[in-house]
PDB file of C-alpha atoms in Angstrom:
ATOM      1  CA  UNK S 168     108.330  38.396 183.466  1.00 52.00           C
ATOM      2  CA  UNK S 169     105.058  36.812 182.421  1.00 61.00           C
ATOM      3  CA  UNK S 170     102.021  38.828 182.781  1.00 75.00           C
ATOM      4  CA  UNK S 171      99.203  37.234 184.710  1.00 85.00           C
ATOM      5  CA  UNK S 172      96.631  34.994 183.432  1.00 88.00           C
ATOM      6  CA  UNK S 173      93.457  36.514 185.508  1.00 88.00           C
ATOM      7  CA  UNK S 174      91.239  33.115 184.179  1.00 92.00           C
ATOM      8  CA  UNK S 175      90.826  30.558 187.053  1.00 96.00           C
ATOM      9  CA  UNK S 176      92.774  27.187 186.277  1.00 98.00           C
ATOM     10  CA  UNK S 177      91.208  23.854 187.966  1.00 98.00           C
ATOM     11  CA  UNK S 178      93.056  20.317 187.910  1.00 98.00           C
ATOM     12  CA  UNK S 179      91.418  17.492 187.362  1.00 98.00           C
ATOM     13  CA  UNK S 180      94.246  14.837 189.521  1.00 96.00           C
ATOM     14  CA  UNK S 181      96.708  16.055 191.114  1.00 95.00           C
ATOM     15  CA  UNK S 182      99.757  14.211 190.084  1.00 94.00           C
ATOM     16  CA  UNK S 183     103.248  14.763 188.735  1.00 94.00           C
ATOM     17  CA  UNK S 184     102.392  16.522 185.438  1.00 94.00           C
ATOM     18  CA  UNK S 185      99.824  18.486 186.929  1.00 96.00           C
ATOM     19  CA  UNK S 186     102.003  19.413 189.653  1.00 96.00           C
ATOM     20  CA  UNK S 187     105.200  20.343 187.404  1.00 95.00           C
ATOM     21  CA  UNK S 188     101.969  22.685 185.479  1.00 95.00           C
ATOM     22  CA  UNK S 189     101.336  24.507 188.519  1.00 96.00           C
ATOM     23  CA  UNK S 190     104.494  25.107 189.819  1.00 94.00           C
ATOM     24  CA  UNK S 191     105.469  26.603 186.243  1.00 93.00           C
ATOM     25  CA  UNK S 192     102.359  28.560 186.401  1.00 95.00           C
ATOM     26  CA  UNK S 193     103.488  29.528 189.765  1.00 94.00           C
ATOM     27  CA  UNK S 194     107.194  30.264 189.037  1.00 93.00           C
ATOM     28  CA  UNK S 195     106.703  32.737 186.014  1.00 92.00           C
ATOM     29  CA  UNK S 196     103.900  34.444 188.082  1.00 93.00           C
ATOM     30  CA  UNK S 197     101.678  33.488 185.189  1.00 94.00           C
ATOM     31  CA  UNK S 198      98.718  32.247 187.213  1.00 95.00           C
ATOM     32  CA  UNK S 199      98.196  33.403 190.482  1.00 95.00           C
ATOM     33  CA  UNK S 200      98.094  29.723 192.942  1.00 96.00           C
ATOM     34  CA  UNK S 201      95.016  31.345 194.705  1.00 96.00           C
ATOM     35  CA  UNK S 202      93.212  31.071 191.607  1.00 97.00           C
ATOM     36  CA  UNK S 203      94.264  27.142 190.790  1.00 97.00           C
ATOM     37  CA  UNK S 204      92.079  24.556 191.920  1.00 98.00           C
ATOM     38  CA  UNK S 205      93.108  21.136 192.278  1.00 98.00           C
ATOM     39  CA  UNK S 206      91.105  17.863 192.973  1.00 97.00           C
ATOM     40  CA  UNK S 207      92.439  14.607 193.859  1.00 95.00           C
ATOM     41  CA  UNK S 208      91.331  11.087 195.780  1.00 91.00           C
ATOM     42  CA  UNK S 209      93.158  11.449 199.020  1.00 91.00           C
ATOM     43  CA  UNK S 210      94.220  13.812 201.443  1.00 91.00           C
ATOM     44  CA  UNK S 211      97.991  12.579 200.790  1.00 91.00           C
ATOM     45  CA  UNK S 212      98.070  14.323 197.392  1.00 91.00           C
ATOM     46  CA  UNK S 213      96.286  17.455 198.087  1.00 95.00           C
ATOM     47  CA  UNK S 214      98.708  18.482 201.020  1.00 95.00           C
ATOM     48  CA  UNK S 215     101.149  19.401 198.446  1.00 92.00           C
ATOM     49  CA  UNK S 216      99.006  21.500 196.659  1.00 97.00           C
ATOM     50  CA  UNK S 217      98.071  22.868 199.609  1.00 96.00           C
ATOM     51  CA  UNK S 218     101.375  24.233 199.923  1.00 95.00           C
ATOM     52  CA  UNK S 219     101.757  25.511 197.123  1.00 96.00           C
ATOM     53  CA  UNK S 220      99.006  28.088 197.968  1.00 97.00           C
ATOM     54  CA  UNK S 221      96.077  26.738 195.781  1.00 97.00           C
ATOM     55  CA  UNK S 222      92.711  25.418 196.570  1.00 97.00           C
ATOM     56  CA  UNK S 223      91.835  21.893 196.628  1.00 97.00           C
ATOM     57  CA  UNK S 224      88.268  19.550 197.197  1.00 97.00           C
ATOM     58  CA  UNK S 225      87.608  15.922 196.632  1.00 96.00           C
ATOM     59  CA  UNK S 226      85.203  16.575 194.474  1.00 96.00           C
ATOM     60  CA  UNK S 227      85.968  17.145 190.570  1.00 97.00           C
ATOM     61  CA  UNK S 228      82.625  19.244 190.289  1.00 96.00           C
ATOM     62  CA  UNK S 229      84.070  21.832 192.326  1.00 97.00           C
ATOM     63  CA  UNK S 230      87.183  22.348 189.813  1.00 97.00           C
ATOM     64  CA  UNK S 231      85.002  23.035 187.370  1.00 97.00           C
ATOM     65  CA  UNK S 232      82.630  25.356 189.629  1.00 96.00           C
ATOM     66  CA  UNK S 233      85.429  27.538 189.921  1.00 96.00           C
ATOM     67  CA  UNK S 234      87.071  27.523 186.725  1.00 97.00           C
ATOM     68  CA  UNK S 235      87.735  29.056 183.751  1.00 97.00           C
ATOM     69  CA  UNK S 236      90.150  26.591 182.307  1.00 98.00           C
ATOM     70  CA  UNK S 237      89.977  22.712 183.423  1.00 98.00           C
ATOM     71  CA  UNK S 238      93.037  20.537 183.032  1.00 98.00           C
ATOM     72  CA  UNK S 239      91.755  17.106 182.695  1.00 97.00           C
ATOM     73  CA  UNK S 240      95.127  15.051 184.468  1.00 97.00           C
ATOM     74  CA  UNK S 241      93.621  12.144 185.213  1.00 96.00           C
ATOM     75  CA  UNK S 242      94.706   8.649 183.879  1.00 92.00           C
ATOM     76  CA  UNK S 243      93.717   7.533 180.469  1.00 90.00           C
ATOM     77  CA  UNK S 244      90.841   4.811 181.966  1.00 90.00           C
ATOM     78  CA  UNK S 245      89.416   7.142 184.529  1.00 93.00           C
ATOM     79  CA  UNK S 246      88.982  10.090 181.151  1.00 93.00           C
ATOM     80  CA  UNK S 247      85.533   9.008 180.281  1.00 92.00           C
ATOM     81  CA  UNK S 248      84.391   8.205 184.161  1.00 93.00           C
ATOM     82  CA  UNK S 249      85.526  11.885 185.020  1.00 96.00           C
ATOM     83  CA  UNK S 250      83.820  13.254 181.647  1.00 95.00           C
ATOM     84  CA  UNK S 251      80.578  11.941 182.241  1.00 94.00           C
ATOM     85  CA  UNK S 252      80.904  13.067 186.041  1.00 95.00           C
ATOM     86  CA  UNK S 253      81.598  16.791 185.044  1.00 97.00           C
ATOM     87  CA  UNK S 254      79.202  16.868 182.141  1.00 96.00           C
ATOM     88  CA  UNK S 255      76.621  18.359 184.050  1.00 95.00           C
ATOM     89  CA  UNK S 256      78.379  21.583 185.100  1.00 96.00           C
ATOM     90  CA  UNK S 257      80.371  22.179 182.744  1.00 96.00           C
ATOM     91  CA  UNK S 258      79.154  25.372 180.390  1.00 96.00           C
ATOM     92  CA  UNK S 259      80.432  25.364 176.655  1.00 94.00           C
ATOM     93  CA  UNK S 260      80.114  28.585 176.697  1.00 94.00           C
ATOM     94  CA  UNK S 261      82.563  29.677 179.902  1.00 95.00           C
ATOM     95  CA  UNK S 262      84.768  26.484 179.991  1.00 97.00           C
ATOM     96  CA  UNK S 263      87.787  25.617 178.144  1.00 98.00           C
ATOM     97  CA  UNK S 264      88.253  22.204 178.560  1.00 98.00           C
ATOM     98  CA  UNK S 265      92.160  20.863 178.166  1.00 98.00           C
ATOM     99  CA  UNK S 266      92.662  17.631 178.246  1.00 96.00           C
ATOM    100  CA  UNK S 267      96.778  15.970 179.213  1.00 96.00           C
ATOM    101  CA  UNK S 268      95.493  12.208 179.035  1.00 92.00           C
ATOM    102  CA  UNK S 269      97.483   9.680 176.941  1.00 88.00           C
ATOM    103  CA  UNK S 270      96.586   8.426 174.045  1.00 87.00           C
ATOM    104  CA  UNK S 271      92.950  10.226 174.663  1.00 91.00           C
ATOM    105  CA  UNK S 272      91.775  12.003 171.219  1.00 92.00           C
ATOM    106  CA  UNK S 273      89.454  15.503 171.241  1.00 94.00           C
ATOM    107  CA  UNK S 274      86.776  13.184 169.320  1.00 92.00           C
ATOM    108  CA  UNK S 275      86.548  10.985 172.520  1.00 91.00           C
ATOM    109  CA  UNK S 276      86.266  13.605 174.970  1.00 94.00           C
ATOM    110  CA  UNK S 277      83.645  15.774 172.495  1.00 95.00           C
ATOM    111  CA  UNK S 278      81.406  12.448 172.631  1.00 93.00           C
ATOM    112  CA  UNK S 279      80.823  12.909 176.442  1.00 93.00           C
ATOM    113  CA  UNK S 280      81.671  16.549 176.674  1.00 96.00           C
ATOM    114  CA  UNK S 281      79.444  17.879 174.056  1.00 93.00           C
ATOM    115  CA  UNK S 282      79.464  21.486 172.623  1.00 94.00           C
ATOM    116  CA  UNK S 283      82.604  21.836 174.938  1.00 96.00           C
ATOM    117  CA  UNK S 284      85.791  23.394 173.421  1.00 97.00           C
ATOM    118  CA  UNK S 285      88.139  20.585 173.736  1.00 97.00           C
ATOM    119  CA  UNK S 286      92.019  21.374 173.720  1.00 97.00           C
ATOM    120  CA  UNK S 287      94.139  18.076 173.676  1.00 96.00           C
ATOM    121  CA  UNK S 288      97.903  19.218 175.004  1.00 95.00           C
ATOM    122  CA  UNK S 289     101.012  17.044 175.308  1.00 93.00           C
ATOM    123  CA  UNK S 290     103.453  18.288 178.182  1.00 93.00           C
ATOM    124  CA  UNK S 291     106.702  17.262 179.605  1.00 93.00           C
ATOM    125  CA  UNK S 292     107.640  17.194 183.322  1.00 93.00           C
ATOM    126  CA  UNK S 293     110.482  20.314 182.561  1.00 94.00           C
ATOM    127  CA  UNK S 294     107.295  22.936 182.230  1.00 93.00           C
ATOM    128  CA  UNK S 295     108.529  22.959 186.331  1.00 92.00           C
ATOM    129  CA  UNK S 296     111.362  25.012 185.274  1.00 92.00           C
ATOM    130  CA  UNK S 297     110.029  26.550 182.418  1.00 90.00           C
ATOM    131  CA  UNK S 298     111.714  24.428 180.158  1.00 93.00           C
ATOM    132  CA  UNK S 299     108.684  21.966 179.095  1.00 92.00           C
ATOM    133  CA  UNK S 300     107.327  21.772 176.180  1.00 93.00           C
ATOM    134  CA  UNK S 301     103.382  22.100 175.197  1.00 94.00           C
ATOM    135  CA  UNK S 302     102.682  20.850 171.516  1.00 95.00           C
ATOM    136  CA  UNK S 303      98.722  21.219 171.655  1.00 96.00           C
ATOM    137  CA  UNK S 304      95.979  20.019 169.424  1.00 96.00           C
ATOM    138  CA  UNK S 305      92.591  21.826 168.883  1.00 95.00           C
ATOM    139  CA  UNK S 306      88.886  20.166 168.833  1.00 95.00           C
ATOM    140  CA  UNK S 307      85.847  21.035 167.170  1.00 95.00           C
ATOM    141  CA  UNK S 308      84.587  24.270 168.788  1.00 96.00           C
ATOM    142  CA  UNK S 309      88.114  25.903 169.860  1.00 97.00           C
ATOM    143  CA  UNK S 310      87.800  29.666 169.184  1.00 95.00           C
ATOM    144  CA  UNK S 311      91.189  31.682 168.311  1.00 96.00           C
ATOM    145  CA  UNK S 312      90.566  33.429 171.466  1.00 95.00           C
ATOM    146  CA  UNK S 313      90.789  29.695 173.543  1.00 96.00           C
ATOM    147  CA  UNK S 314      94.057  29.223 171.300  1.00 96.00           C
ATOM    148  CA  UNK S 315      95.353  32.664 172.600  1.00 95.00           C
ATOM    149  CA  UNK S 316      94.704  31.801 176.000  1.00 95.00           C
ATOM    150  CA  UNK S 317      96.386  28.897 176.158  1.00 95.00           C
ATOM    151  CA  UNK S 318      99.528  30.438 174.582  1.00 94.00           C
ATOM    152  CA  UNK S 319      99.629  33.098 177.426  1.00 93.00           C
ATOM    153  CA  UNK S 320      99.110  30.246 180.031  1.00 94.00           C
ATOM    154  CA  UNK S 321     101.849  28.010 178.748  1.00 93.00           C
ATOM    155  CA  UNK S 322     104.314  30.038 176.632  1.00 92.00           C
ATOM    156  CA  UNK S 323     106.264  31.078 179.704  1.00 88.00           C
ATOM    157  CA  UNK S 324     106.868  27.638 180.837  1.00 92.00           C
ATOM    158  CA  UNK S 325     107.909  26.546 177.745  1.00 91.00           C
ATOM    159  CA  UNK S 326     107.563  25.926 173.771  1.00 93.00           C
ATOM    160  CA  UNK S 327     103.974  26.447 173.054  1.00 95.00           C
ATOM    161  CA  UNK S 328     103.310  24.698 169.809  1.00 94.00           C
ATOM    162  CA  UNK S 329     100.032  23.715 167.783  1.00 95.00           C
ATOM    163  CA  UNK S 330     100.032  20.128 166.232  1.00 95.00           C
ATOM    164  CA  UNK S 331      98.366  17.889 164.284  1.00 94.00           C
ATOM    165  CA  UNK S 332      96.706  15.563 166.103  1.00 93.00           C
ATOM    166  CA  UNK S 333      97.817  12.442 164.006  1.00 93.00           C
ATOM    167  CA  UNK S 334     101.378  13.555 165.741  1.00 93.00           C
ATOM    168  CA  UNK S 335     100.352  13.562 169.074  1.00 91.00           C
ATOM    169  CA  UNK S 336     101.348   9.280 169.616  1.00 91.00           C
ATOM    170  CA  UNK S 337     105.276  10.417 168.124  1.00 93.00           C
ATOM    171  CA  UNK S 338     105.146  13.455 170.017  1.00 92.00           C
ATOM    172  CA  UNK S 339     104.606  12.023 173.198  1.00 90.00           C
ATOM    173  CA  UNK S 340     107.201   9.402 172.606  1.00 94.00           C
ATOM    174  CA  UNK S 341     109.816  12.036 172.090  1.00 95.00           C
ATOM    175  CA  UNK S 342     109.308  15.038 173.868  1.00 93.00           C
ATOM    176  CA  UNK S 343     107.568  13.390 177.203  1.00 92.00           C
ATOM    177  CA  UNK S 344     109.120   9.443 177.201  1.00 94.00           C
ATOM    178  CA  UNK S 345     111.829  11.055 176.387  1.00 95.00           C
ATOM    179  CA  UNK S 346     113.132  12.494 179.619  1.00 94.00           C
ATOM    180  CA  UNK S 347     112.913   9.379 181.051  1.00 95.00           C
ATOM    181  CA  UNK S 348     115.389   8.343 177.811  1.00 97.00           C
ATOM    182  CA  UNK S 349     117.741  11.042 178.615  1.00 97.00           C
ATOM    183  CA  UNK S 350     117.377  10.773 182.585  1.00 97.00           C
ATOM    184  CA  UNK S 351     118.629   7.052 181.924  1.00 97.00           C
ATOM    185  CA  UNK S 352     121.733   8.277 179.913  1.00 97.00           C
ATOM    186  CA  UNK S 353     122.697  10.926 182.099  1.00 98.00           C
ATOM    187  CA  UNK S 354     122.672   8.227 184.975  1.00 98.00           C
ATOM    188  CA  UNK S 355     124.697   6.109 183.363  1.00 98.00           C
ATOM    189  CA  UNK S 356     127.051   8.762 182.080  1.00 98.00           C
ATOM    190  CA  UNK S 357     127.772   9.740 185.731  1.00 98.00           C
ATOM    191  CA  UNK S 358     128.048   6.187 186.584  1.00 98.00           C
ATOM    192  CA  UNK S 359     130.931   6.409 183.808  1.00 98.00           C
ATOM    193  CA  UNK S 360     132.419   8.628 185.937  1.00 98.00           C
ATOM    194  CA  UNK S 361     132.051   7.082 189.368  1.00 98.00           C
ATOM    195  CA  UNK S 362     133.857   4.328 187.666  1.00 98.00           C
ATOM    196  CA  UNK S 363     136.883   6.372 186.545  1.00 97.00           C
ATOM    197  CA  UNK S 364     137.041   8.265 189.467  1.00 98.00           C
ATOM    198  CA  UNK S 365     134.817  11.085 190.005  1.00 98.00           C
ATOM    199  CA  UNK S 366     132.814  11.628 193.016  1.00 98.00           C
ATOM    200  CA  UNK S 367     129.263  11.355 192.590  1.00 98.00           C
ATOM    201  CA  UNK S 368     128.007  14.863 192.887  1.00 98.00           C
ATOM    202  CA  UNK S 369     130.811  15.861 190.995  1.00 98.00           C
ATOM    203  CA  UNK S 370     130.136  13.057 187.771  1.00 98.00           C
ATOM    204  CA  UNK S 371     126.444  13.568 188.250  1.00 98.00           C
ATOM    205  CA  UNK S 372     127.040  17.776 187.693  1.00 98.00           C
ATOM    206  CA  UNK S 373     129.305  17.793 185.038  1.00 98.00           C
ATOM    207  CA  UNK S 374     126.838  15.450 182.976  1.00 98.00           C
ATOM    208  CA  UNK S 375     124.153  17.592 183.628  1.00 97.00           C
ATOM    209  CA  UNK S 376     125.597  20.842 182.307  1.00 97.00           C
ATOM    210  CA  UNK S 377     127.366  18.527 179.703  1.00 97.00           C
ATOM    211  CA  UNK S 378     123.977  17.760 178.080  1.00 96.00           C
ATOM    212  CA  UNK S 379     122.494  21.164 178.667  1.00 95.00           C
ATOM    213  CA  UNK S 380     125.435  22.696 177.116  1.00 96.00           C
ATOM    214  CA  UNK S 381     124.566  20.229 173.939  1.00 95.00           C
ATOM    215  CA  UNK S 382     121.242  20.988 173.552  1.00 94.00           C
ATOM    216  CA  UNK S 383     121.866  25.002 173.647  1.00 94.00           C
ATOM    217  CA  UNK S 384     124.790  24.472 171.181  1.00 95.00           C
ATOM    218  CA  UNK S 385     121.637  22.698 168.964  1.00 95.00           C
ATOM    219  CA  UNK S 386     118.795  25.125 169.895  1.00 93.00           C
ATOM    220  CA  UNK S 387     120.726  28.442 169.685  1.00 95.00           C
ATOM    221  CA  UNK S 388     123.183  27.631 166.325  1.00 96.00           C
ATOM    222  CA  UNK S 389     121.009  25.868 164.250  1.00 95.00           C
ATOM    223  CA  UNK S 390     123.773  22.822 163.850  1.00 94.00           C
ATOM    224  CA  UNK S 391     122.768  19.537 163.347  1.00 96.00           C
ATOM    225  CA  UNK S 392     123.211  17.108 166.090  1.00 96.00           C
ATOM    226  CA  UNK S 393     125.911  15.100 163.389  1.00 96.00           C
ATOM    227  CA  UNK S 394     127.299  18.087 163.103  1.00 96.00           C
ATOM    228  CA  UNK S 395     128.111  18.530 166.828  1.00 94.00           C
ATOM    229  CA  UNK S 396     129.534  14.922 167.534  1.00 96.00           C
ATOM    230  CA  UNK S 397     132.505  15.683 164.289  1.00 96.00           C
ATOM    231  CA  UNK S 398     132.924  18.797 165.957  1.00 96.00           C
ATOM    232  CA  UNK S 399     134.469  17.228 168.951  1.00 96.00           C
ATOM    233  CA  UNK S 400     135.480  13.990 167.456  1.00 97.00           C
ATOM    234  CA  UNK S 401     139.618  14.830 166.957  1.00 96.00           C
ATOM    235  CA  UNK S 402     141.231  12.203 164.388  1.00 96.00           C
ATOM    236  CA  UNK S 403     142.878   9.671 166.932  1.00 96.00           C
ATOM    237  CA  UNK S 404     141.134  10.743 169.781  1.00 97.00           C
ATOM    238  CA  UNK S 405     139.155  10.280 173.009  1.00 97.00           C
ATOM    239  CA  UNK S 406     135.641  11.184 171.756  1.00 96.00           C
ATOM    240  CA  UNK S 407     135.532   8.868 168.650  1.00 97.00           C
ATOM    241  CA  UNK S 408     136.773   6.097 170.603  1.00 97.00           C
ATOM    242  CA  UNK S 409     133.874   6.761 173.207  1.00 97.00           C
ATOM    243  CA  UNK S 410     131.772   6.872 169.916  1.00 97.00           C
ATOM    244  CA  UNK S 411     132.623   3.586 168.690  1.00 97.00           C
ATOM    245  CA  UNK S 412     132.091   1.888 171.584  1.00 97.00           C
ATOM    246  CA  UNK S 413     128.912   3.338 171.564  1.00 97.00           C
ATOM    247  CA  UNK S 414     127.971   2.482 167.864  1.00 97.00           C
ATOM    248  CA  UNK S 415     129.153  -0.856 168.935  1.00 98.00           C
ATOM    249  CA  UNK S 416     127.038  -1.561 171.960  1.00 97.00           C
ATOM    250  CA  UNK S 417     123.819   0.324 169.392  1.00 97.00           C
ATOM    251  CA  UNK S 418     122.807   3.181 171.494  1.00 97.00           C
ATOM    252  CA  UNK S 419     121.520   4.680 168.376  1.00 96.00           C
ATOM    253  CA  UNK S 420     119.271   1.379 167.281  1.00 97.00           C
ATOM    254  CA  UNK S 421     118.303   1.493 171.105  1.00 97.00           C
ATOM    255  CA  UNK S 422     117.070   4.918 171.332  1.00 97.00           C
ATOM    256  CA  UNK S 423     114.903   4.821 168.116  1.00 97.00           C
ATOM    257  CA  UNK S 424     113.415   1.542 168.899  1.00 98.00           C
ATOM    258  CA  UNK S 425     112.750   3.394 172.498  1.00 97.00           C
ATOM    259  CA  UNK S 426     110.567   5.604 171.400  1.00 96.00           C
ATOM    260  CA  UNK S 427     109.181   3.292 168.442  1.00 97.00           C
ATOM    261  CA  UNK S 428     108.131   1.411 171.331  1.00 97.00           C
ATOM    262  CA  UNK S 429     106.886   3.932 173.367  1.00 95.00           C
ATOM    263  CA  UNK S 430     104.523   5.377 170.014  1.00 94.00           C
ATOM    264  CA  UNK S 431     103.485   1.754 169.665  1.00 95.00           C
ATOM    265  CA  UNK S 432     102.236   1.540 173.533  1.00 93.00           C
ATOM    266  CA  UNK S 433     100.433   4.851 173.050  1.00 90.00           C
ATOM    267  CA  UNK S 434      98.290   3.492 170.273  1.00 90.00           C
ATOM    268  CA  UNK S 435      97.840   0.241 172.006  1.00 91.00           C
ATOM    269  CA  UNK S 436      96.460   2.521 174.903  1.00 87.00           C
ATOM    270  CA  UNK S 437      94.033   4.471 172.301  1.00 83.00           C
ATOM    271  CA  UNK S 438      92.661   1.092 170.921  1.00 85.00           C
ATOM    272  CA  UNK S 439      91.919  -0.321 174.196  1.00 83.00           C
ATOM    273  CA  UNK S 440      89.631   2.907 175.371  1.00 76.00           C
ATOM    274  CA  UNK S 441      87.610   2.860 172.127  1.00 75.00           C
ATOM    275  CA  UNK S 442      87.036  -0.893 172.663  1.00 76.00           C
ATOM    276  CA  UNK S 443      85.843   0.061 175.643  1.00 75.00           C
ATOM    277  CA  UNK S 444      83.696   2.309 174.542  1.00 70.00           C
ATOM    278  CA  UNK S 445      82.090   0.543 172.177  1.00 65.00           C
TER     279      UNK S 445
END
């Protein structure tokens, strides 16, 4: 079990990401949900966080009155209207500043946020159930003790890595984009099943512990992914027939031009806020 992070955490939005945050925080008893503070433009949102336990406003000032920590969730074009709205109360010296934006670099946020120890961090919506993952890059005035901090606050809800920051566009495309990837396959793989029989529920479970089953087999034995799909691939058999079919219909040209396209949209996202800042 986690110990507890006694820093106060504040939320800048309030919406899926920074929901599936808290509840990890929550879950591994790694932040305490009276000490997160969340803000958000309606009531709508905030009612959820209010049951959760934590603290919410309308007002983004207050987060960062009563953190320690501020989680900057906000969409990419509202980064720089919310930056120049906290500026004023936020105090280099007590606030670590972590920024889950798209396509939003540390340079950007310095520029309107100055002095501030800027932490950019790319998440993924399984943090929920402490399987996300956190792959984090550092700005100008992070201190080792900021980089500890974080680790403690997001290890137990996942893989906690440092990156560079020229990853972060691939990274994204990958580890976040990609759960909407995989959620599409594992619909359609239980749609497979429907179709030859299975009940939904029944289709839709055996996928799911299907592909969690293949990802352990990866994580835990070091194999490569190749090395999985001979593994079960009998001469003659059912599985390379499935496979060829696949190769066929170019599931493996789809899924790397998936997240080719989802780096390219990234950048396209970065370009357009530093044209607007200009």
């Amino acid at each position: 079990m986690a110990s507890e992070v006694k820093a106060k955490v504040g939320f800048l939005g309030g919406g899926n990401m920074a929901k599936a945050m808290a509840k990890g925080f929550i879950k591994s008893k790694t932040v305490n949900p009276a000490n997160i503070i969340v803000s958000a433009t309606t009531e709508k949102t905030l009612s959820l966080w209010k049951e959760m336990g934590c603290q919410t406003t309308l007002v983004n000032k207050e987060v960062v009155e009563h953190s320690d920590v501020i989680f900057i969730a906000v969409k990419p074009n509202l980064v720089i209207q919310v930056a120049q709205e906290i500026e004023s109360s936020v105090d280099p010296s007590k606030h670590l500043i972590v920024s889950i934006a798209v396509a939003i670099t540390t340079d950007v946020i310095e520029a309107h946020l100055p002095r501030s120890r800027v932490i950019r961090c790319l998440p993924n919506l399984a943090c929920e159930v402490q399987c996300g993952i956190f792959a984090y890059c550092r700005g100008k005035h992070v201190q080792e003790k900021d980089v500890e901090l974080i680790h403690k606050l997001l290890g137990t809800s996942g893989l906690c890595t440092e990156v560079k920051e020229s990853y972060s566009n691939a990274l994204l495309s990958v580890s976040g984009c990609g759960l909407g990837f995989v959620g599409l396959v594992m619909e359609a793989m239980s749609d497979g099943g429907v179709r030859t029989g299975l009940p939904r529920a029944l289709s839709t479970e055996l996928v799911t512990q299907t592909l969690i089953g293949a990802a352990r087999l990866v994580q835990e034995t070091g194999k490569h992914p190749a090395q999985l799909k001979d593994e079960v691939c009998s001469p003659g058999g059912t599985t390379i027939a499935g496979i060829q079919v696949l190769e066929r219909s170019g599931l493996r040209s789809a899924l790397i031009d998936a997240v080719d396209a989802a780096t390219k949209r990234a950048v396209e996202i970065a370009d357009a806020q530093k044209a607007k800042e200009k």
